[in-house]
PDB file of C-alpha atoms in Angstrom:
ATOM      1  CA  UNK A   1      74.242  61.378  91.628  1.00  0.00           C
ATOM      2  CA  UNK A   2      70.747  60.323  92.987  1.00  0.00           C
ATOM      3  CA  UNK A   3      68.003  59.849  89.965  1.00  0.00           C
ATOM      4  CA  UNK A   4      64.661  60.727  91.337  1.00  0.00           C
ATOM      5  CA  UNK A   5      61.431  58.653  90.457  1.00  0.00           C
ATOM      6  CA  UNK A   6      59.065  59.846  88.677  1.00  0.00           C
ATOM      7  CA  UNK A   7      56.434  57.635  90.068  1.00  0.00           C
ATOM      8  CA  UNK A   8      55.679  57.820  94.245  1.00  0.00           C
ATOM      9  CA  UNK A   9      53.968  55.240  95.152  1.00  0.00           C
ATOM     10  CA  UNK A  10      55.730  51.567  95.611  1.00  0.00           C
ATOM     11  CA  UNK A  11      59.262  52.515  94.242  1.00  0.00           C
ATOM     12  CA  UNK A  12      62.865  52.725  94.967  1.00  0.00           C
ATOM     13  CA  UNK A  13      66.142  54.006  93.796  1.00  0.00           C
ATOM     14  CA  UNK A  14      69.697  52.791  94.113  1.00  0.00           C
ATOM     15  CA  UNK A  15      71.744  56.211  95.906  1.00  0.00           C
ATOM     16  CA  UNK A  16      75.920  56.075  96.425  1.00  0.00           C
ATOM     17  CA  UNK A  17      76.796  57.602 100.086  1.00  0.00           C
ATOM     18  CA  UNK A  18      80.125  59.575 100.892  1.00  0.00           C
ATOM     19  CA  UNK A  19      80.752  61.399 104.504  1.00  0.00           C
ATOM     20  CA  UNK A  20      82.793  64.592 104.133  1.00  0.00           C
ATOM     21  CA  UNK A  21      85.671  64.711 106.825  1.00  0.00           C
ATOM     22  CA  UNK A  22      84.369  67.907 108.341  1.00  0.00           C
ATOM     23  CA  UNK A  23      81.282  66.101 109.520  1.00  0.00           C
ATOM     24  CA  UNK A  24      83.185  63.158 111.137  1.00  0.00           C
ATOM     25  CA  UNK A  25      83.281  65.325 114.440  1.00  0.00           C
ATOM     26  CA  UNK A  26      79.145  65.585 114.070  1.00  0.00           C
ATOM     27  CA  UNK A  27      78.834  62.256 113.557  1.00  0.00           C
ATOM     28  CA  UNK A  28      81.828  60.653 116.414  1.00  0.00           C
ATOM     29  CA  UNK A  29      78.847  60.056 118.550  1.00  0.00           C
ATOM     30  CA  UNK A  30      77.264  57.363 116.547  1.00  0.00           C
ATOM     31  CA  UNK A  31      80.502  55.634 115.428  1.00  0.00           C
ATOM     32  CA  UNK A  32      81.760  55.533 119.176  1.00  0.00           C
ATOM     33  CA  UNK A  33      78.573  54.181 120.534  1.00  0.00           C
ATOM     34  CA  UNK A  34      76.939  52.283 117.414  1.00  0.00           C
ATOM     35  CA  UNK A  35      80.398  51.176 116.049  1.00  0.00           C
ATOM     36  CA  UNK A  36      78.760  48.912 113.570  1.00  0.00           C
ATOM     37  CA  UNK A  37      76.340  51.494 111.564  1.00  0.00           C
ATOM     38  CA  UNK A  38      77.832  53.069 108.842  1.00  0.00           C
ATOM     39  CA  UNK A  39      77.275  56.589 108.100  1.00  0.00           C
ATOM     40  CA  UNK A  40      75.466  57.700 104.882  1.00  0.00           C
ATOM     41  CA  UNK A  41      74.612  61.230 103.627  1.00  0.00           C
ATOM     42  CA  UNK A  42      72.307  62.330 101.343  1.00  0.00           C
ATOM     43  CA  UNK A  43      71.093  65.864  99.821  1.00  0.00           C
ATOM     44  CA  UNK A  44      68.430  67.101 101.179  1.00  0.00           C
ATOM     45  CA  UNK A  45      66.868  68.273  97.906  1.00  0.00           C
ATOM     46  CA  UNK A  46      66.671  64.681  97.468  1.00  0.00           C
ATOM     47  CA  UNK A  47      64.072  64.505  99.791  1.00  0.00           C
ATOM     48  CA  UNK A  48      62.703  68.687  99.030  1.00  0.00           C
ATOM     49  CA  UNK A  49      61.900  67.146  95.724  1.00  0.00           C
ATOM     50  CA  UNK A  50      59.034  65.055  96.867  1.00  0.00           C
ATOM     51  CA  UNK A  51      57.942  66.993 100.181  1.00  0.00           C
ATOM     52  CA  UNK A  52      57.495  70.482  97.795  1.00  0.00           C
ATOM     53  CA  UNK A  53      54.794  68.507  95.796  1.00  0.00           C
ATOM     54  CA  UNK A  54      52.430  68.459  99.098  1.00  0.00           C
ATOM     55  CA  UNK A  55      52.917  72.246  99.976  1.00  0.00           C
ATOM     56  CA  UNK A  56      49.663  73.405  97.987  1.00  0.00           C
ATOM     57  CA  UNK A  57      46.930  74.116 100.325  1.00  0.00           C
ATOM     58  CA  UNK A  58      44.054  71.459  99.021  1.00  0.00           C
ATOM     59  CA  UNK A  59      46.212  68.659 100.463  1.00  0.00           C
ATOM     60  CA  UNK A  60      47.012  69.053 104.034  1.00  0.00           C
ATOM     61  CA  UNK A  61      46.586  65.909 105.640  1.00  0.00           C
ATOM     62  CA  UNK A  62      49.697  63.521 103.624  1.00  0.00           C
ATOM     63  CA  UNK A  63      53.026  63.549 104.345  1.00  0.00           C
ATOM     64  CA  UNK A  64      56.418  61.640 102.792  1.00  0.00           C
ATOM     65  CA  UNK A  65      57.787  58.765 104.979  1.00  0.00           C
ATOM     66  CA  UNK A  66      61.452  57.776 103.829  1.00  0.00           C
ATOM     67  CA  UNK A  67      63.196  54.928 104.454  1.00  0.00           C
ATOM     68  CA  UNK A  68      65.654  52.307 102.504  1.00  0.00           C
ATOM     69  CA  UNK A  69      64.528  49.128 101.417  1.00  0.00           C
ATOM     70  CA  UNK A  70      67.312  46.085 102.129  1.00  0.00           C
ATOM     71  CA  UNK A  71      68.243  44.858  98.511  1.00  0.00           C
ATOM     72  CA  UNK A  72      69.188  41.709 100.204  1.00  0.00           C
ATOM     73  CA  UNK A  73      66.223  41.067 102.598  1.00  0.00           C
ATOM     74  CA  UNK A  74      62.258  41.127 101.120  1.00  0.00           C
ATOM     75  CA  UNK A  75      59.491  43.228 102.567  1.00  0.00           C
ATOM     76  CA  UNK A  76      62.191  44.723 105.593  1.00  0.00           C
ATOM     77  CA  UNK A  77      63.628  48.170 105.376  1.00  0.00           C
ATOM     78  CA  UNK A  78      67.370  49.025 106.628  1.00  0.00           C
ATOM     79  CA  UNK A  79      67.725  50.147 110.163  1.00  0.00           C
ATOM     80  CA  UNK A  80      68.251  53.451 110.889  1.00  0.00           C
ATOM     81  CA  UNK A  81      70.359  54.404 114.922  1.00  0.00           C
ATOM     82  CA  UNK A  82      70.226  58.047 114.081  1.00  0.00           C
ATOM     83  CA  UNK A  83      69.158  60.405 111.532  1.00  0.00           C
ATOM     84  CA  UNK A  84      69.168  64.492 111.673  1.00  0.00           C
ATOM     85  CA  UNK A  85      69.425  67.214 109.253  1.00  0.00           C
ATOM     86  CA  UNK A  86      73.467  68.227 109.209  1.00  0.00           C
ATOM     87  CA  UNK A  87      73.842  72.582 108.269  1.00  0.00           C
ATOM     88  CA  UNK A  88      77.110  74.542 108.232  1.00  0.00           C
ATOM     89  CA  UNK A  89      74.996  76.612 111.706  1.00  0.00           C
ATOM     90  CA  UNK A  90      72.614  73.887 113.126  1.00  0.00           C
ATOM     91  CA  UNK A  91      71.428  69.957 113.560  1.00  0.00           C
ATOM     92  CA  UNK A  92      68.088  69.135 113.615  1.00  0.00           C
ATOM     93  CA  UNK A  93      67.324  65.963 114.733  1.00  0.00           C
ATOM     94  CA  UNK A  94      65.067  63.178 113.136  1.00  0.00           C
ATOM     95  CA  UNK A  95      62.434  60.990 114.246  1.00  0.00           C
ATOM     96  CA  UNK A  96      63.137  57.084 113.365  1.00  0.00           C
ATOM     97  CA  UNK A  97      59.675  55.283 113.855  1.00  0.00           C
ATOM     98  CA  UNK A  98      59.936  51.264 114.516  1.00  0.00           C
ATOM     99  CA  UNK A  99      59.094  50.433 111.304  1.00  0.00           C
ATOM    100  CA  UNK A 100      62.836  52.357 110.395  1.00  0.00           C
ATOM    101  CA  UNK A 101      61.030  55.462 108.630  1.00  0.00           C
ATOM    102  CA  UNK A 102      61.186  59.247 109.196  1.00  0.00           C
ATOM    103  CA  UNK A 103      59.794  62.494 107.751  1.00  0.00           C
ATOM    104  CA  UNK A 104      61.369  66.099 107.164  1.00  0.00           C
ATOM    105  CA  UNK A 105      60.509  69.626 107.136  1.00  0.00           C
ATOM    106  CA  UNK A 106      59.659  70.666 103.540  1.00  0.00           C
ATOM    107  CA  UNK A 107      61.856  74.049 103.820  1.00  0.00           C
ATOM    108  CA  UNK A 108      63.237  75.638 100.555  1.00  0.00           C
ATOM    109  CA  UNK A 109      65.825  77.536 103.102  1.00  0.00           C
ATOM    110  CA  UNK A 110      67.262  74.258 103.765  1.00  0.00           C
ATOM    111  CA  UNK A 111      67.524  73.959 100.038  1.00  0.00           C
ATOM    112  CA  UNK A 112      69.159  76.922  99.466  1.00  0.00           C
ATOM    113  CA  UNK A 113      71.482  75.910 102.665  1.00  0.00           C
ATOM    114  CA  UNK A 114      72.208  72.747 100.754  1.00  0.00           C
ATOM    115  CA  UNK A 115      71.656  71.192 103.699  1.00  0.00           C
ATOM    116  CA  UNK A 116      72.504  67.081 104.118  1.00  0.00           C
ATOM    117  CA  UNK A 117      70.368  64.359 105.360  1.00  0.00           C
ATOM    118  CA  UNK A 118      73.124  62.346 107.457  1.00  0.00           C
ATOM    119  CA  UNK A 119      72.045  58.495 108.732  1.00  0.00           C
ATOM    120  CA  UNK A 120      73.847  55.861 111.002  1.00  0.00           C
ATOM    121  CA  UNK A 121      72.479  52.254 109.192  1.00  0.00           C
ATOM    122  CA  UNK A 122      73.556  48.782 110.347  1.00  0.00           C
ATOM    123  CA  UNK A 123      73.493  48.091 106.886  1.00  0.00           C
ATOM    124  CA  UNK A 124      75.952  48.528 104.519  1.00  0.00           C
ATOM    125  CA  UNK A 125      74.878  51.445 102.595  1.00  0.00           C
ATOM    126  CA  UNK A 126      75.360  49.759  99.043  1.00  0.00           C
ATOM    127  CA  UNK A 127      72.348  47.679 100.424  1.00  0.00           C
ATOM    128  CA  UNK A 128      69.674  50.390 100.649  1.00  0.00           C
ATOM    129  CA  UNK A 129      68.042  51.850  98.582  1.00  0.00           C
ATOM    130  CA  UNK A 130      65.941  54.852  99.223  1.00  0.00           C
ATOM    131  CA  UNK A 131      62.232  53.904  99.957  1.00  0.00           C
ATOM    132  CA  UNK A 132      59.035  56.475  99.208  1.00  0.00           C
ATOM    133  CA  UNK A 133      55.405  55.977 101.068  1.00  0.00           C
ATOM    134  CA  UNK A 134      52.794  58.931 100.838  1.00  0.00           C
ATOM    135  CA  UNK A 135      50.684  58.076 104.101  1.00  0.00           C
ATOM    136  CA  UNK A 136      48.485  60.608 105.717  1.00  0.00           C
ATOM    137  CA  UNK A 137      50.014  62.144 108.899  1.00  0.00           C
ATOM    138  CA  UNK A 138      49.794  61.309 112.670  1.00  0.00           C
ATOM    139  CA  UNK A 139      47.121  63.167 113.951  1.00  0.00           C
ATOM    140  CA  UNK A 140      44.413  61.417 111.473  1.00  0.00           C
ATOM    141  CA  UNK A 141      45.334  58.532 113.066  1.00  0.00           C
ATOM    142  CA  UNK A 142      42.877  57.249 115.419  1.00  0.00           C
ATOM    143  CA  UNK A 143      40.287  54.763 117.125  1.00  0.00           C
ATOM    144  CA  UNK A 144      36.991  56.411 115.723  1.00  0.00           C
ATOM    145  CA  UNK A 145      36.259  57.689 112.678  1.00  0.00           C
ATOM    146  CA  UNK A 146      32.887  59.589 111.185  1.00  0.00           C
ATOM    147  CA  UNK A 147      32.172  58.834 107.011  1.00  0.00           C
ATOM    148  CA  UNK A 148      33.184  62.609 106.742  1.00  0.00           C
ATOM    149  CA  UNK A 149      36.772  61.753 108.343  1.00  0.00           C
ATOM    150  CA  UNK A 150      37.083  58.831 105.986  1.00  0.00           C
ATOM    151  CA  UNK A 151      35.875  60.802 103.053  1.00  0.00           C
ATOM    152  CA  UNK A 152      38.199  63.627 103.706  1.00  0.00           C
ATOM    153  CA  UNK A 153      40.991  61.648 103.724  1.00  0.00           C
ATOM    154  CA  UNK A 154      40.084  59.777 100.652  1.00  0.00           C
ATOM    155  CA  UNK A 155      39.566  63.098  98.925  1.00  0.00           C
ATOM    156  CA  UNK A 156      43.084  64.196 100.001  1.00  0.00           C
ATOM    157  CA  UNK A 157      44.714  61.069  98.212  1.00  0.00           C
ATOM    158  CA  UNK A 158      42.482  61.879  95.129  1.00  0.00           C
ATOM    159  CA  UNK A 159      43.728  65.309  94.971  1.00  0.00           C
ATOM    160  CA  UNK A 160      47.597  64.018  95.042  1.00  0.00           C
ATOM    161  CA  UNK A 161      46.852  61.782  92.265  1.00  0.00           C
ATOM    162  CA  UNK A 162      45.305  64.118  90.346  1.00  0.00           C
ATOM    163  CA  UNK A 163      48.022  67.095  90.845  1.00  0.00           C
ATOM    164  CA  UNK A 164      50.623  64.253  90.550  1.00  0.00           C
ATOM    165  CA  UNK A 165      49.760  63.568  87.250  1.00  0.00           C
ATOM    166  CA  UNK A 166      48.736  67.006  85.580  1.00  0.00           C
ATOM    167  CA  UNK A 167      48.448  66.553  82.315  1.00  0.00           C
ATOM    168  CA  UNK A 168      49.775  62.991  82.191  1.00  0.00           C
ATOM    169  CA  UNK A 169      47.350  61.869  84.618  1.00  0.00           C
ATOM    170  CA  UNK A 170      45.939  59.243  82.615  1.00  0.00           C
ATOM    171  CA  UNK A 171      49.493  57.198  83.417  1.00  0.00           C
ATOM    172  CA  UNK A 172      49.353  57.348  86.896  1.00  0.00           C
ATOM    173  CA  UNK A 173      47.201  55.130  89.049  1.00  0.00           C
ATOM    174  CA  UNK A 174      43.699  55.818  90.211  1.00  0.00           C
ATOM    175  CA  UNK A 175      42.748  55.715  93.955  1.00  0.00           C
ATOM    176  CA  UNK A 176      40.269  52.951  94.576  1.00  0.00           C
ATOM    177  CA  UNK A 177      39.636  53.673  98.436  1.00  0.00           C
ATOM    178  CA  UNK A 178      41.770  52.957 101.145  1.00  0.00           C
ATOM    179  CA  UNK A 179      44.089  50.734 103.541  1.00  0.00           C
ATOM    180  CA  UNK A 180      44.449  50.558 107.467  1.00  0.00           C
ATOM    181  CA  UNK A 181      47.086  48.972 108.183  1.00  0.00           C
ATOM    182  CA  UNK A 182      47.768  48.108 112.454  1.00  0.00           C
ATOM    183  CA  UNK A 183      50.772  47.457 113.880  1.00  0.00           C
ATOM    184  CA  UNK A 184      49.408  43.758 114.997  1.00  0.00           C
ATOM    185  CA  UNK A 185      50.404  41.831 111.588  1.00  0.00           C
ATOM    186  CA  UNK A 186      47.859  39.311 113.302  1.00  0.00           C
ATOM    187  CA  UNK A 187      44.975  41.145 114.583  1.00  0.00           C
ATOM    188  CA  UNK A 188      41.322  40.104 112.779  1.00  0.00           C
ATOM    189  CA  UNK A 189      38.585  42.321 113.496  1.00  0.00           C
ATOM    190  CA  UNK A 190      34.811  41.111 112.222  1.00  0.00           C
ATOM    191  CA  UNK A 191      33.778  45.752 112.746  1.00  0.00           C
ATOM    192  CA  UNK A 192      29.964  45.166 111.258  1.00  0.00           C
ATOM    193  CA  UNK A 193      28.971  45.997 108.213  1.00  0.00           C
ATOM    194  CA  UNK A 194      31.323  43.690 106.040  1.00  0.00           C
ATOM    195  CA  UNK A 195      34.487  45.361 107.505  1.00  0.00           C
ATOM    196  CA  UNK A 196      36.683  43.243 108.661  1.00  0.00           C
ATOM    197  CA  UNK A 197      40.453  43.779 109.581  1.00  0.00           C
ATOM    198  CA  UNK A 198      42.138  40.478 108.055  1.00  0.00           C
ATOM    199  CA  UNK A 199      46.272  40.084 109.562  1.00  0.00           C
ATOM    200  CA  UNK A 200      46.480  43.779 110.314  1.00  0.00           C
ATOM    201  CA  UNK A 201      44.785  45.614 107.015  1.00  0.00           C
ATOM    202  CA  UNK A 202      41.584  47.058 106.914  1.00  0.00           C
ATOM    203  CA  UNK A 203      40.436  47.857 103.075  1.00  0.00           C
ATOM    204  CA  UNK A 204      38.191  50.275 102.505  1.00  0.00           C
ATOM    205  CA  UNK A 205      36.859  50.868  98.904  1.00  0.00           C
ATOM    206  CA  UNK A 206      35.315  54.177  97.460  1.00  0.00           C
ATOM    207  CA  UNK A 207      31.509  52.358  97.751  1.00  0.00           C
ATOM    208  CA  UNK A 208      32.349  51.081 101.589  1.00  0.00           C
ATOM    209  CA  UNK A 209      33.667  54.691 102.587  1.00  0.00           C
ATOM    210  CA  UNK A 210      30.488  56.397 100.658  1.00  0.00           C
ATOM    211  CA  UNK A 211      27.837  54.123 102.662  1.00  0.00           C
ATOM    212  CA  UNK A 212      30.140  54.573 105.607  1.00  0.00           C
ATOM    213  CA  UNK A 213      28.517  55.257 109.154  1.00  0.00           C
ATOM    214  CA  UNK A 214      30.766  56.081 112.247  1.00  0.00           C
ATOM    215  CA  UNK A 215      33.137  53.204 112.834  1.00  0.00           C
ATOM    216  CA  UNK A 216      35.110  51.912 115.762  1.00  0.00           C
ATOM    217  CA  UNK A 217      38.394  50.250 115.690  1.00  0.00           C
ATOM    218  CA  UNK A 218      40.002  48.353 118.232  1.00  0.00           C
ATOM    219  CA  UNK A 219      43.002  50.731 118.296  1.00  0.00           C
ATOM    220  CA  UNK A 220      44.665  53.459 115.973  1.00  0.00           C
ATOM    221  CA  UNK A 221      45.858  52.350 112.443  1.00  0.00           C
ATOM    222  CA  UNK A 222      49.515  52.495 112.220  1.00  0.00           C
ATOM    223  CA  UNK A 223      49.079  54.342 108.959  1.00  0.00           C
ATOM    224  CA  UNK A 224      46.574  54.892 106.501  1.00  0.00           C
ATOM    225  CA  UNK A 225      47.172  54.940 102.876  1.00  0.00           C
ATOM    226  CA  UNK A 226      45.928  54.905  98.982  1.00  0.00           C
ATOM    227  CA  UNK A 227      44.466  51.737  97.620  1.00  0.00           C
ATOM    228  CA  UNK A 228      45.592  52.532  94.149  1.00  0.00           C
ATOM    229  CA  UNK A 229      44.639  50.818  90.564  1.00  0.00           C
ATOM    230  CA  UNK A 230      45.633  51.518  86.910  1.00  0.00           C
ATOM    231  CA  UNK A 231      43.042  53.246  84.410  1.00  0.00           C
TER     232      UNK A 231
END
């Protein structure tokens, strides 16, 4: 059994992995041509239980990106060959990015279908551990952006936060502004106005994205996320 987190941001959790016999015939692909991943399922409502949290209509730019932390290797996630949504009628097919993450279709039918999240990982699957990262999705992702962009997506993170934590809000953390971060772990970028992208992150606090004019960078962020700090 999978315990879910009741904290997203920065956290993990330890998952067992079985592979029923009727999907071997799905999955004879990757063993055949990747015979060194080994094949790990997990319930979808594992991953329905975060993505349901961002179906309100105030917060339309975030999405969940899952991956699996290696136990035994710092800072790198477990690779992923293949990855697709497994139902008794259909496969739907995942997207791995490079950095070994992927995002799903927040669908109560799949749910109800008790549908299975099926992965081929080099790893050994006692090694991974399920990975969370709220980051906003691909199409905010670019090489200019206006103060409005910025402060819309700033907003969006404050409005997860805040819905996040209901009632309890005063334990979660509060959003101080926001990262860049760019594939290059080595690009530096002096942008003007004391912005400057420093080994691949550009940090943006509330103040900076407030007095914020139009702003070129170089290229498009990888991702773009929180900058997050307790009450």
């Amino acid at each position: 059994m999978v315990k879910l987190p009741t904290l997203i941001l920065g956290i993990t959790l330890s998952i067992s992995s079985h592979v029923k016999a009727q999907d071997n015939a799905i999955l004879s692909t990757v063993t055949s041509t990747a015979p060194s991943t080994q094949l790990l399922e997990v319930a979808y409502k594992t991953f329905y239980s975060h993505t349901r949290k961002l179906s309100g209509d105030d917060i339309t730019a975030l999405r969940f990106a899952f991956g699996f932390t290696n136990i035994h290797a710092e800072g790198s996630l477990c690779h992923i060959d293949n990855a697709y949504i497994h139902t008794q009628k259909v496969d739907i097919p995942l997207i791995v990015s490079a950095e070994q993450r992927f995002s799903i279709p927040s669908e109560k039918a799949l749910r109800l279908a008790d549908a299975k999240i099926m992965l081929a990982i080099r790893e050994q699957t006692n090694h991974c551990d399920i990975n969370v990262q709220i980051e906003t999705l691909p199409e905010y992702l670019k090489e200019q952006y206006t103060q409005a962009d910025m402060s819309f997506i700033l907003n969006q993170y404050m409005a997860f936060f805040d819905e996040m934590g209901g009632f309890m809000s005063f334990l979660m953390p509060q959003v101080s502004g926001l990262q860049l971060r760019f594939e290059d772990d080595n690009l530096n970028a002096d942008l003007g106005n004391q912005l400057t992208i420093v080994q691949g992150i550009l940090r943006l606090s509330k103040a900076q994205i407030g007095a914020l004019k139009d702003i070129t960078l170089p290229l498009a962020p990888l991702r773009i996320t929180a900058l997050t700090e307790s009450k």
